[in-house]
Amino acid sequence: MKKVKIGFAPTRRSIFSALDAVKYADLTRKKLTEMGVEFVDITDINPEGLFYDEADRQAIFDKFRREGVKGVFFPHCNFGTEYVCARLARDLDVPVLLWGPRDERPDADGIRLRDSQCGLFATGKVLRRFGVPFTYLNNCRLEDAEFARGLLDFLAVCNVVDTFRHTRILQIAPRPFDFWSTMCNEGELLERFNIQLSPIPMPELTEAVKEAKADKDGIREVTDYCCSCMNIAIQPQELENVAALKMAMKALAQKYSCNAIAIQCWNALQGELGIMPCAANSLLNEEGIPVVCETDIHGAVSALLVEAAALDGTRSFFADWTVRHPDNENGELLQHCGPWPVSVAAQKPTIGYPLAFDHPGAVEAQAKLGDMTLARFDGDNGAYSLLLGRAKGIEGPYTKGTYVWVEVENLKRLEAKLVEGPYIHHCVGIHKDVVAVLYEACKYMKITPDLYDPMEEEVKAYLRGETV
């Protein structure tokens, strides 16, 4: 699982037991260590290792910022000091997790040592006053299952938000003329979300391909991998072109410090290289560099978000909503010419020819069935949202390309959302349930979560720890 570093700032208030607060802070530290969570502590800031004094806030901020924390965790080890937590949270501008250990029974004299739950109510209100979004992990015991699940989900939320805020997409050539649906507002993406594009012309790509071809050992390594993982139904020289394209795109992504790629996959590329880029896209997708087709910038963002939510290296797949299932009223075909990673396939893929083009280099394979999440980041007229929901793979007729038939709860309802917008015919799927993580991350990304099935209360119940 990917490590996500968070700041650990347990808090207390002076009128409650400091000793008990220290005790619970240490118990929480122990639990995080047992779970393998990477956290930056404040035990060097004051003798108690607790956050309650305004005089310590700057030192804690400096340490967390220096260590590059992706989120901050405020365990309320007794009531807590709400205003210092809010000030620190606003300055850090990272996801915030609130939690406090469940309070014990009052002792025989009626004395309560902590009142942690009461302090959480106070801090939640003050964070709202400060305009700071936060995640709430319900008032439970460290040993309760909802604590571990909630903390791991928060780490995934932090990863999604950090990825979103540090996205730079290599845009290879403009969108194909016919694809007006994939146009985007580059300036608005930068101004609102810090999503940056690195556009390059097609000749820069073809020049990088020529340079890659000179690396005979690199070409051989890629072609050997293809031969070991895929059936090869194209000529050796064509396979070398696939390998060179893959190497060139990766080199360009590194040159421009990009974490995803959107490529104009047709038709100028075929005139230059004589191949479809699908297999090269597939290889990069398998390595965790999302590559999407038809210069779909919003599609690239979608792929980054779902993979960040997974945390564990589960690969996503970029797909078209295409046709309805011939027999299942809630079934739909997800398909594309062949950019899906090998690990998504249900059988050994084949590098061959696509359905609608005459050039080689596409991949053909049915994807694994099972449960999955489908998502699409999109927007128009200044409003952005994330369409998301669950689906399950089902059996259906054979078709060309990389494909899978899926079933949703109500296809007519989903179809209306896709047509009425702001979405298009592209989505990203992943074989993991990351709906709740993406839903929670939306509050920090300042986009609207848009569930295509009426499951918002179910998702909220999950986040509250009701369904462990």
CSV table of C-alpha atoms in Angstrom, one decimal:
chain,number,residue,atom,x,y,z
A,1,MET,CA,0.0,0.0,0.0
A,2,LYS,CA,1.3,3.5,-0.9
A,3,LYS,CA,2.5,5.4,2.1
A,4,VAL,CA,0.8,8.7,2.8
A,5,LYS,CA,2.4,10.9,5.5
A,6,ILE,CA,0.1,12.8,7.8
A,7,GLY,CA,0.7,15.2,10.7
A,8,PHE,CA,-0.3,13.9,14.2
A,9,ALA,CA,-1.4,16.6,16.5
A,10,PRO,CA,-3.3,15.2,19.5
A,11,THR,CA,-5.1,17.9,21.5
A,12,ARG,CA,-6.4,18.5,25.0
A,13,ARG,CA,-8.0,21.3,27.1
A,14,SER,CA,-6.6,22.5,30.4
A,15,ILE,CA,-9.6,21.9,32.6
A,16,PHE,CA,-9.6,18.1,31.9
A,17,SER,CA,-7.1,15.5,32.9
A,18,ALA,CA,-3.7,16.1,31.2
A,19,LEU,CA,-2.5,12.7,32.3
A,20,ASP,CA,-5.4,10.9,30.7
A,21,ALA,CA,-4.9,13.0,27.5
A,22,VAL,CA,-1.2,11.9,27.4
A,23,LYS,CA,-2.2,8.3,28.0
A,24,TYR,CA,-4.6,8.4,25.0
A,25,ALA,CA,-2.2,10.2,22.8
A,26,ASP,CA,0.3,7.5,23.4
A,27,LEU,CA,-2.2,4.7,22.8
A,28,THR,CA,-3.2,6.4,19.5
A,29,ARG,CA,0.5,6.6,18.5
A,30,LYS,CA,0.9,2.9,19.2
A,31,LYS,CA,-2.1,2.1,17.1
A,32,LEU,CA,-0.9,4.1,14.2
A,33,THR,CA,2.5,2.4,14.4
A,34,GLU,CA,0.9,-1.0,14.5
A,35,MET,CA,-1.1,-0.1,11.4
A,36,GLY,CA,2.0,1.0,9.5
A,37,VAL,CA,0.8,4.6,9.2
A,38,GLU,CA,3.5,7.1,8.5
A,39,PHE,CA,3.0,10.2,10.7
A,40,VAL,CA,4.9,13.2,11.8
A,41,ASP,CA,4.7,13.7,15.6
A,42,ILE,CA,4.9,16.7,17.9
A,43,THR,CA,6.6,15.1,20.9
A,44,ASP,CA,9.6,17.4,20.4
A,45,ILE,CA,7.4,20.5,20.5
A,46,ASN,CA,6.4,20.3,24.2
A,47,PRO,CA,6.9,17.7,27.0
A,48,GLU,CA,3.4,16.3,26.7
A,49,GLY,CA,3.4,15.9,23.0
A,50,LEU,CA,0.0,17.5,22.9
A,51,PHE,CA,-1.4,20.5,21.0
A,52,TYR,CA,-3.3,23.0,23.2
A,53,ASP,CA,-1.1,26.1,23.4
A,54,GLU,CA,-1.1,28.9,20.7
A,55,ALA,CA,2.6,29.3,21.4
A,56,ASP,CA,3.3,25.9,19.8
A,57,ARG,CA,1.3,26.4,16.7
A,58,GLN,CA,3.9,28.0,14.5
A,59,ALA,CA,6.5,25.3,15.4
A,60,ILE,CA,4.0,22.6,14.6
A,61,PHE,CA,3.1,24.2,11.3
A,62,ASP,CA,6.7,24.6,10.3
A,63,LYS,CA,7.5,21.0,11.1
A,64,PHE,CA,4.4,19.6,9.3
A,65,ARG,CA,5.1,21.8,6.3
A,66,ARG,CA,8.8,20.9,6.2
A,67,GLU,CA,7.9,17.2,6.4
A,68,GLY,CA,5.4,17.5,3.6
A,69,VAL,CA,2.4,16.1,5.3
A,70,LYS,CA,-0.6,15.3,3.1
A,71,GLY,CA,-3.2,15.5,5.9
A,72,VAL,CA,-3.5,16.3,9.6
A,73,PHE,CA,-5.0,14.2,12.3
A,74,PHE,CA,-6.4,15.8,15.5
A,75,PRO,CA,-7.2,13.1,18.1
A,76,HIS,CA,-9.1,14.8,20.9
A,77,CYS,CA,-7.5,13.1,23.8
A,78,ASN,CA,-9.6,15.0,26.2
A,79,PHE,CA,-12.0,17.9,25.2
A,80,GLY,CA,-9.4,19.5,23.0
A,81,THR,CA,-8.6,23.1,22.2
A,82,GLU,CA,-10.7,23.9,19.2
A,83,TYR,CA,-9.3,27.3,18.1
A,84,VAL,CA,-5.7,26.2,17.8
A,85,CYS,CA,-6.7,23.2,15.8
A,86,ALA,CA,-8.7,25.4,13.5
A,87,ARG,CA,-5.9,27.9,13.0
A,88,LEU,CA,-3.4,25.2,12.2
A,89,ALA,CA,-5.8,23.4,9.9
A,90,ARG,CA,-6.5,26.6,7.9
A,91,ASP,CA,-2.8,27.4,7.5
A,92,LEU,CA,-1.9,23.9,6.4
A,93,ASP,CA,-4.7,23.6,3.9
A,94,VAL,CA,-4.6,19.8,3.8
A,95,PRO,CA,-7.4,17.3,4.6
A,96,VAL,CA,-8.3,17.2,8.3
A,97,LEU,CA,-9.3,14.2,10.4
A,98,LEU,CA,-11.3,14.7,13.6
A,99,TRP,CA,-11.6,11.8,16.1
A,100,GLY,CA,-11.7,11.3,19.8
A,101,PRO,CA,-11.6,8.1,21.9
A,102,ARG,CA,-14.9,7.0,23.3
A,103,ASP,CA,-15.3,8.3,26.9
A,104,GLU,CA,-15.3,5.8,29.8
A,105,ARG,CA,-18.0,5.4,32.4
A,106,PRO,CA,-17.8,8.2,35.1
A,107,ASP,CA,-16.0,7.0,38.2
A,108,ALA,CA,-17.8,6.3,41.5
A,109,ASP,CA,-17.5,9.9,42.5
A,110,GLY,CA,-19.2,11.0,39.2
A,111,ILE,CA,-15.9,12.4,37.8
A,112,ARG,CA,-15.3,12.4,34.0
A,113,LEU,CA,-11.7,12.7,32.9
A,114,ARG,CA,-12.0,13.6,29.3
A,115,ASP,CA,-15.3,14.6,27.6
A,116,SER,CA,-13.7,13.9,24.2
A,117,GLN,CA,-17.0,13.7,22.4
A,118,CYS,CA,-18.1,17.1,23.6
A,119,GLY,CA,-14.9,18.6,22.4
A,120,LEU,CA,-15.4,17.2,18.9
A,121,PHE,CA,-18.7,19.0,18.7
A,122,ALA,CA,-16.9,22.3,19.5
A,123,THR,CA,-14.1,21.8,17.1
A,124,GLY,CA,-16.4,20.8,14.2
A,125,LYS,CA,-18.3,24.1,14.7
A,126,VAL,CA,-15.1,26.2,14.8
A,127,LEU,CA,-13.7,24.6,11.7
A,128,ARG,CA,-16.8,25.5,9.9
A,129,ARG,CA,-16.4,29.1,11.1
A,130,PHE,CA,-12.9,29.1,9.7
A,131,GLY,CA,-14.1,27.7,6.4
A,132,VAL,CA,-12.0,24.5,6.8
A,133,PRO,CA,-13.5,21.3,5.4
A,134,PHE,CA,-12.8,18.2,7.5
A,135,THR,CA,-13.5,14.5,7.8
A,136,TYR,CA,-15.1,13.1,10.9
A,137,LEU,CA,-14.2,9.6,12.2
A,138,ASN,CA,-16.9,8.7,14.7
A,139,ASN,CA,-16.3,8.7,18.4
A,140,CYS,CA,-15.2,5.1,18.9
A,141,ARG,CA,-12.5,3.0,20.6
A,142,LEU,CA,-9.1,2.5,19.1
A,143,GLU,CA,-9.9,-1.3,19.0
A,144,ASP,CA,-13.1,-0.8,17.0
A,145,ALA,CA,-13.1,-1.8,13.4
A,146,GLU,CA,-14.4,1.6,12.3
A,147,PHE,CA,-11.3,3.3,13.6
A,148,ALA,CA,-8.9,1.3,11.4
A,149,ARG,CA,-11.1,1.5,8.3
A,150,GLY,CA,-11.8,5.2,8.8
A,151,LEU,CA,-8.2,6.0,9.2
A,152,LEU,CA,-7.1,4.1,6.1
A,153,ASP,CA,-9.9,5.7,4.1
A,154,PHE,CA,-8.7,9.1,5.3
A,155,LEU,CA,-5.2,8.3,4.0
A,156,ALA,CA,-6.8,7.5,0.6
A,157,VAL,CA,-8.7,10.8,0.7
A,158,CYS,CA,-5.4,12.6,1.4
A,159,ASN,CA,-3.8,10.9,-1.6
A,160,VAL,CA,-6.7,11.8,-3.9
A,161,VAL,CA,-6.6,15.4,-2.9
A,162,ASP,CA,-2.8,15.7,-3.1
A,163,THR,CA,-2.9,14.1,-6.6
A,164,PHE,CA,-5.6,16.4,-7.7
A,165,ARG,CA,-3.7,19.5,-6.5
A,166,HIS,CA,-0.5,18.4,-8.2
A,167,THR,CA,-1.7,17.2,-11.5
A,168,ARG,CA,0.2,18.1,-14.7
A,169,ILE,CA,-1.0,16.4,-17.8
A,170,LEU,CA,1.2,15.9,-20.9
A,171,GLN,CA,-1.1,16.9,-23.8
A,172,ILE,CA,0.2,15.3,-27.0
A,173,ALA,CA,-1.3,17.4,-29.9
A,174,PRO,CA,-4.7,19.1,-29.9
A,175,ARG,CA,-7.9,17.1,-29.6
A,176,PRO,CA,-9.1,15.5,-32.9
A,177,PHE,CA,-11.3,18.0,-34.8
A,178,ASP,CA,-14.4,15.8,-34.6
A,179,PHE,CA,-14.2,15.5,-30.8
A,180,TRP,CA,-15.7,18.7,-29.6
A,181,SER,CA,-16.9,16.8,-26.5
A,182,THR,CA,-13.4,16.6,-25.2
A,183,MET,CA,-12.6,20.3,-25.2
A,184,CYS,CA,-11.6,21.7,-21.9
A,185,ASN,CA,-10.9,25.1,-20.3
A,186,GLU,CA,-7.2,25.1,-19.7
A,187,GLY,CA,-7.1,28.4,-17.9
A,188,GLU,CA,-10.0,27.6,-15.6
A,189,LEU,CA,-8.4,24.3,-14.7
A,190,LEU,CA,-5.3,26.1,-13.7
A,191,GLU,CA,-6.9,29.0,-11.9
A,192,ARG,CA,-9.4,26.9,-9.9
A,193,PHE,CA,-7.6,23.6,-9.3
A,194,ASN,CA,-3.9,24.1,-10.2
A,195,ILE,CA,-4.3,21.4,-12.9
A,196,GLN,CA,-1.6,22.2,-15.4
A,197,LEU,CA,-1.3,21.1,-19.0
A,198,SER,CA,2.0,20.6,-20.8
A,199,PRO,CA,1.0,20.7,-24.5
A,200,ILE,CA,3.4,19.5,-27.2
A,201,PRO,CA,3.0,19.2,-30.9
A,202,MET,CA,3.0,15.9,-32.8
A,203,PRO,CA,6.5,16.5,-34.3
A,204,GLU,CA,8.0,16.6,-30.8
A,205,LEU,CA,6.5,13.2,-30.1
A,206,THR,CA,7.8,11.7,-33.4
A,207,GLU,CA,11.3,13.1,-32.7
A,208,ALA,CA,11.2,11.4,-29.3
A,209,VAL,CA,10.2,8.2,-31.0
A,210,LYS,CA,13.2,8.4,-33.2
A,211,GLU,CA,15.4,8.9,-30.2
A,212,ALA,CA,13.8,5.9,-28.5
A,213,LYS,CA,14.5,3.7,-31.4
A,214,ALA,CA,18.2,4.3,-31.0
A,215,ASP,CA,18.0,2.6,-27.6
A,216,LYS,CA,18.2,-1.0,-28.8
A,217,ASP,CA,18.3,-2.4,-25.3
A,218,GLY,CA,15.3,-0.4,-24.2
A,219,ILE,CA,13.3,-1.5,-27.3
A,220,ARG,CA,14.2,-5.1,-26.6
A,221,GLU,CA,13.2,-4.9,-23.0
A,222,VAL,CA,9.7,-3.6,-24.0
A,223,THR,CA,9.2,-6.0,-26.8
A,224,ASP,CA,10.2,-9.0,-24.6
A,225,TYR,CA,7.7,-7.9,-22.0
A,226,CYS,CA,5.0,-7.6,-24.7
A,227,CYS,CA,5.8,-11.1,-26.0
A,228,SER,CA,5.7,-12.5,-22.4
A,229,CYS,CA,2.4,-10.9,-21.5
A,230,MET,CA,0.5,-10.7,-24.8
A,231,ASN,CA,-0.2,-12.5,-28.0
A,232,ILE,CA,1.5,-10.7,-30.8
A,233,ALA,CA,-0.5,-10.4,-34.1
A,234,ILE,CA,1.5,-7.6,-35.7
A,235,GLN,CA,4.8,-7.6,-37.5
A,236,PRO,CA,8.1,-7.3,-35.6
A,237,GLN,CA,8.8,-3.8,-36.9
A,238,GLU,CA,5.4,-2.7,-35.9
A,239,LEU,CA,5.9,-4.0,-32.4
A,240,GLU,CA,9.2,-2.1,-32.2
A,241,ASN,CA,7.2,1.0,-33.1
A,242,VAL,CA,4.9,0.3,-30.3
A,243,ALA,CA,7.8,0.0,-27.9
A,244,ALA,CA,9.5,3.2,-29.2
A,245,LEU,CA,6.2,5.1,-28.8
A,246,LYS,CA,5.8,3.8,-25.2
A,247,MET,CA,9.4,4.8,-24.4
A,248,ALA,CA,9.0,8.2,-26.0
A,249,MET,CA,5.8,9.1,-24.1
A,250,LYS,CA,7.3,8.1,-20.8
A,251,ALA,CA,10.4,10.2,-21.5
A,252,LEU,CA,8.3,13.2,-22.4
A,253,ALA,CA,6.2,12.8,-19.3
A,254,GLN,CA,9.3,12.8,-17.2
A,255,LYS,CA,10.8,15.7,-19.1
A,256,TYR,CA,7.7,17.9,-18.4
A,257,SER,CA,7.1,16.4,-14.9
A,258,CYS,CA,3.7,15.1,-15.8
A,259,ASN,CA,1.7,12.4,-13.9
A,260,ALA,CA,-0.7,11.6,-16.8
A,261,ILE,CA,-1.0,11.8,-20.6
A,262,ALA,CA,-3.8,12.7,-23.0
A,263,ILE,CA,-2.9,11.9,-26.6
A,264,GLN,CA,-4.5,12.7,-29.9
A,265,CYS,CA,-4.6,9.0,-30.9
A,266,TRP,CA,-5.9,9.5,-34.4
A,267,ASN,CA,-5.3,10.3,-37.2
A,268,ALA,CA,-2.1,12.4,-37.5
A,269,LEU,CA,-0.2,9.8,-35.5
A,270,GLN,CA,-0.9,7.0,-38.0
A,271,GLY,CA,0.5,9.1,-40.8
A,272,GLU,CA,3.7,9.7,-38.8
A,273,LEU,CA,4.3,6.3,-37.2
A,274,GLY,CA,2.0,3.8,-39.0
A,275,ILE,CA,0.5,2.4,-35.8
A,276,MET,CA,-2.3,3.0,-33.3
A,277,PRO,CA,-1.0,4.1,-29.9
A,278,CYS,CA,-3.3,1.8,-27.9
A,279,ALA,CA,-0.7,-0.9,-27.0
A,280,ALA,CA,1.8,1.8,-26.0
A,281,ASN,CA,-0.9,3.4,-23.9
A,282,SER,CA,-1.7,0.1,-22.3
A,283,LEU,CA,1.9,-0.4,-21.3
A,284,LEU,CA,2.2,3.0,-19.6
A,285,ASN,CA,-1.2,2.5,-17.9
A,286,GLU,CA,0.2,-0.8,-16.5
A,287,GLU,CA,3.1,1.2,-15.1
A,288,GLY,CA,0.8,3.6,-13.3
A,289,ILE,CA,1.1,6.5,-15.8
A,290,PRO,CA,-2.5,7.0,-16.9
A,291,VAL,CA,-2.8,7.6,-20.7
A,292,VAL,CA,-6.2,8.5,-22.2
A,293,CYS,CA,-7.4,8.8,-25.7
A,294,GLU,CA,-8.7,11.6,-27.9
A,295,THR,CA,-6.9,14.3,-25.9
A,296,ASP,CA,-9.5,13.9,-23.1
A,297,ILE,CA,-7.9,16.1,-20.3
A,298,HIS,CA,-10.9,15.5,-18.0
A,299,GLY,CA,-10.5,11.8,-18.6
A,300,ALA,CA,-6.9,11.9,-17.5
A,301,VAL,CA,-7.9,13.7,-14.3
A,302,SER,CA,-10.5,11.0,-13.7
A,303,ALA,CA,-7.9,8.2,-14.1
A,304,LEU,CA,-5.6,9.9,-11.6
A,305,LEU,CA,-8.3,10.3,-9.0
A,306,VAL,CA,-9.6,6.7,-9.1
A,307,GLU,CA,-6.1,5.3,-8.9
A,308,ALA,CA,-5.1,7.6,-6.1
A,309,ALA,CA,-8.2,6.5,-4.2
A,310,ALA,CA,-7.2,2.8,-4.5
A,311,LEU,CA,-3.8,3.4,-2.8
A,312,ASP,CA,-2.7,-0.1,-3.5
A,313,GLY,CA,-1.6,0.0,-7.2
A,314,THR,CA,-4.9,-1.3,-8.6
A,315,ARG,CA,-4.9,-0.1,-12.3
A,316,SER,CA,-7.8,1.8,-13.9
A,317,PHE,CA,-9.2,1.5,-17.4
A,318,PHE,CA,-10.4,4.4,-19.7
A,319,ALA,CA,-13.6,3.4,-21.6
A,320,ASP,CA,-16.4,4.6,-23.8
A,321,TRP,CA,-20.0,4.1,-22.8
A,322,THR,CA,-21.0,2.5,-26.1
A,323,VAL,CA,-24.1,0.3,-26.5
A,324,ARG,CA,-26.8,-1.3,-24.3
A,325,HIS,CA,-26.6,-4.9,-23.5
A,326,PRO,CA,-28.8,-6.9,-25.9
A,327,ASP,CA,-30.4,-8.9,-23.1
A,328,ASN,CA,-29.9,-7.0,-19.8
A,329,GLU,CA,-32.0,-3.8,-19.5
A,330,ASN,CA,-29.4,-2.4,-17.0
A,331,GLY,CA,-26.4,-3.6,-18.9
A,332,GLU,CA,-24.0,-1.5,-20.9
A,333,LEU,CA,-20.8,-2.1,-22.9
A,334,LEU,CA,-17.6,-0.3,-21.8
A,335,GLN,CA,-15.1,-0.5,-24.6
A,336,HIS,CA,-12.1,1.2,-26.2
A,337,CYS,CA,-9.7,0.4,-29.0
A,338,GLY,CA,-7.2,-1.1,-26.6
A,339,PRO,CA,-5.5,1.2,-24.0
A,340,TRP,CA,-6.4,-0.9,-21.0
A,341,PRO,CA,-3.5,-2.3,-18.8
A,342,VAL,CA,-2.7,-6.0,-18.9
A,343,SER,CA,-3.6,-6.5,-15.2
A,344,VAL,CA,-7.2,-5.6,-16.0
A,345,ALA,CA,-7.6,-8.4,-18.6
A,346,ALA,CA,-9.5,-11.6,-17.9
A,347,GLN,CA,-7.3,-13.4,-20.4
A,348,LYS,CA,-4.0,-12.9,-22.2
A,349,PRO,CA,-4.4,-9.8,-24.4
A,350,THR,CA,-3.6,-9.7,-28.1
A,351,ILE,CA,-1.8,-6.8,-29.9
A,352,GLY,CA,-3.5,-6.6,-33.3
A,353,TYR,CA,-5.8,-4.3,-35.2
A,354,PRO,CA,-8.7,-2.2,-33.9
A,355,LEU,CA,-12.3,-2.2,-34.9
A,356,ALA,CA,-12.5,1.1,-36.8
A,357,PHE,CA,-9.0,1.6,-38.1
A,358,ASP,CA,-6.6,-0.1,-40.5
A,359,HIS,CA,-3.4,0.4,-38.6
A,360,PRO,CA,-1.9,-2.1,-36.1
A,361,GLY,CA,-1.2,-1.5,-32.5
A,362,ALA,CA,-4.5,-2.0,-30.7
A,363,VAL,CA,-5.0,-4.4,-27.8
A,364,GLU,CA,-7.9,-6.9,-27.6
A,365,ALA,CA,-9.1,-8.5,-24.4
A,366,GLN,CA,-12.1,-8.8,-22.2
A,367,ALA,CA,-11.6,-7.3,-18.8
A,368,LYS,CA,-12.2,-9.1,-15.6
A,369,LEU,CA,-15.7,-9.2,-14.2
A,370,GLY,CA,-16.6,-8.5,-10.6
A,371,ASP,CA,-17.3,-5.3,-8.7
A,372,MET,CA,-15.9,-2.0,-9.8
A,373,THR,CA,-16.2,1.8,-9.5
A,374,LEU,CA,-17.0,4.0,-12.5
A,375,ALA,CA,-16.1,7.7,-12.4
A,376,ARG,CA,-15.9,10.8,-14.6
A,377,PHE,CA,-14.5,14.2,-13.6
A,378,ASP,CA,-16.1,16.8,-15.9
A,379,GLY,CA,-17.5,20.3,-16.1
A,380,ASP,CA,-18.8,23.1,-18.3
A,381,ASN,CA,-20.1,26.6,-17.8
A,382,GLY,CA,-17.9,27.0,-14.8
A,383,ALA,CA,-19.3,24.1,-12.8
A,384,TYR,CA,-17.3,20.9,-12.1
A,385,SER,CA,-18.4,17.6,-10.6
A,386,LEU,CA,-17.4,14.0,-10.3
A,387,LEU,CA,-19.9,11.4,-11.6
A,388,LEU,CA,-19.4,8.2,-9.7
A,389,GLY,CA,-21.0,4.9,-8.7
A,390,ARG,CA,-20.8,1.2,-8.6
A,391,ALA,CA,-21.1,-1.4,-11.3
A,392,LYS,CA,-20.5,-5.1,-11.7
A,393,GLY,CA,-19.1,-7.0,-14.7
A,394,ILE,CA,-21.4,-9.4,-16.4
A,395,GLU,CA,-21.3,-11.8,-19.3
A,396,GLY,CA,-22.1,-10.5,-22.7
A,397,PRO,CA,-21.4,-10.9,-26.4
A,398,TYR,CA,-17.8,-10.8,-27.7
A,399,THR,CA,-16.7,-7.5,-29.3
A,400,LYS,CA,-13.4,-6.0,-30.5
A,401,GLY,CA,-10.9,-4.0,-28.5
A,402,THR,CA,-10.6,-4.0,-24.7
A,403,TYR,CA,-14.1,-4.3,-23.3
A,404,VAL,CA,-16.4,-5.4,-20.5
A,405,TRP,CA,-20.1,-5.5,-20.1
A,406,VAL,CA,-21.3,-4.0,-16.9
A,407,GLU,CA,-24.6,-3.8,-15.0
A,408,VAL,CA,-25.7,-0.8,-13.0
A,409,GLU,CA,-28.8,-0.3,-10.8
A,410,ASN,CA,-30.7,1.8,-13.3
A,411,LEU,CA,-29.2,2.4,-16.7
A,412,LYS,CA,-31.9,4.8,-17.9
A,413,ARG,CA,-31.2,7.1,-15.0
A,414,LEU,CA,-27.4,6.9,-15.7
A,415,GLU,CA,-28.0,7.4,-19.5
A,416,ALA,CA,-29.9,10.6,-18.8
A,417,LYS,CA,-27.1,11.9,-16.7
A,418,LEU,CA,-24.6,11.2,-19.4
A,419,VAL,CA,-26.6,12.9,-22.1
A,420,GLU,CA,-27.8,15.9,-20.0
A,421,GLY,CA,-24.3,16.5,-18.7
A,422,PRO,CA,-21.9,17.8,-17.9
A,423,TYR,CA,-20.5,14.4,-18.8
A,424,ILE,CA,-19.6,12.7,-22.1
A,425,HIS,CA,-19.2,9.2,-23.5
A,426,HIS,CA,-15.9,8.6,-21.6
A,427,CYS,CA,-15.4,7.2,-18.1
A,428,VAL,CA,-12.8,5.5,-16.0
A,429,GLY,CA,-13.3,2.2,-14.2
A,430,ILE,CA,-11.4,0.4,-11.5
A,431,HIS,CA,-11.9,-3.0,-10.0
A,432,LYS,CA,-12.3,-1.7,-6.4
A,433,ASP,CA,-15.0,0.1,-4.4
A,434,VAL,CA,-13.6,3.6,-4.0
A,435,VAL,CA,-16.9,5.5,-4.1
A,436,ALA,CA,-16.8,6.6,-0.5
A,437,VAL,CA,-13.2,7.8,-0.7
A,438,LEU,CA,-13.9,9.8,-3.8
A,439,TYR,CA,-17.2,11.2,-2.4
A,440,GLU,CA,-15.3,12.4,0.7
A,441,ALA,CA,-12.4,13.8,-1.3
A,442,CYS,CA,-14.8,16.1,-3.3
A,443,LYS,CA,-15.2,18.4,-0.3
A,444,TYR,CA,-11.5,19.2,-0.3
A,445,MET,CA,-11.2,19.4,-4.1
A,446,LYS,CA,-14.2,21.8,-4.2
A,447,ILE,CA,-16.1,19.8,-6.8
A,448,THR,CA,-19.6,18.3,-6.5
A,449,PRO,CA,-19.9,14.6,-6.0
A,450,ASP,CA,-22.6,13.2,-8.3
A,451,LEU,CA,-23.8,9.7,-7.5
A,452,TYR,CA,-25.6,8.2,-10.5
A,453,ASP,CA,-27.5,5.9,-8.1
A,454,PRO,CA,-29.4,7.2,-5.1
A,455,MET,CA,-26.9,5.9,-2.6
A,456,GLU,CA,-25.8,9.1,-0.8
A,457,GLU,CA,-27.2,8.1,2.5
A,458,GLU,CA,-25.5,4.7,2.2
A,459,VAL,CA,-22.2,6.3,1.5
A,460,LYS,CA,-22.6,8.7,4.5
A,461,ALA,CA,-23.5,5.8,6.7
A,462,TYR,CA,-20.3,4.0,5.6
A,463,LEU,CA,-18.3,7.1,6.4
A,464,ARG,CA,-19.9,7.4,9.8
A,465,GLY,CA,-18.7,3.8,10.5
A,466,GLU,CA,-22.2,2.3,10.6
A,467,THR,CA,-21.5,-0.5,8.2
A,468,VAL,CA,-18.2,-2.1,9.2
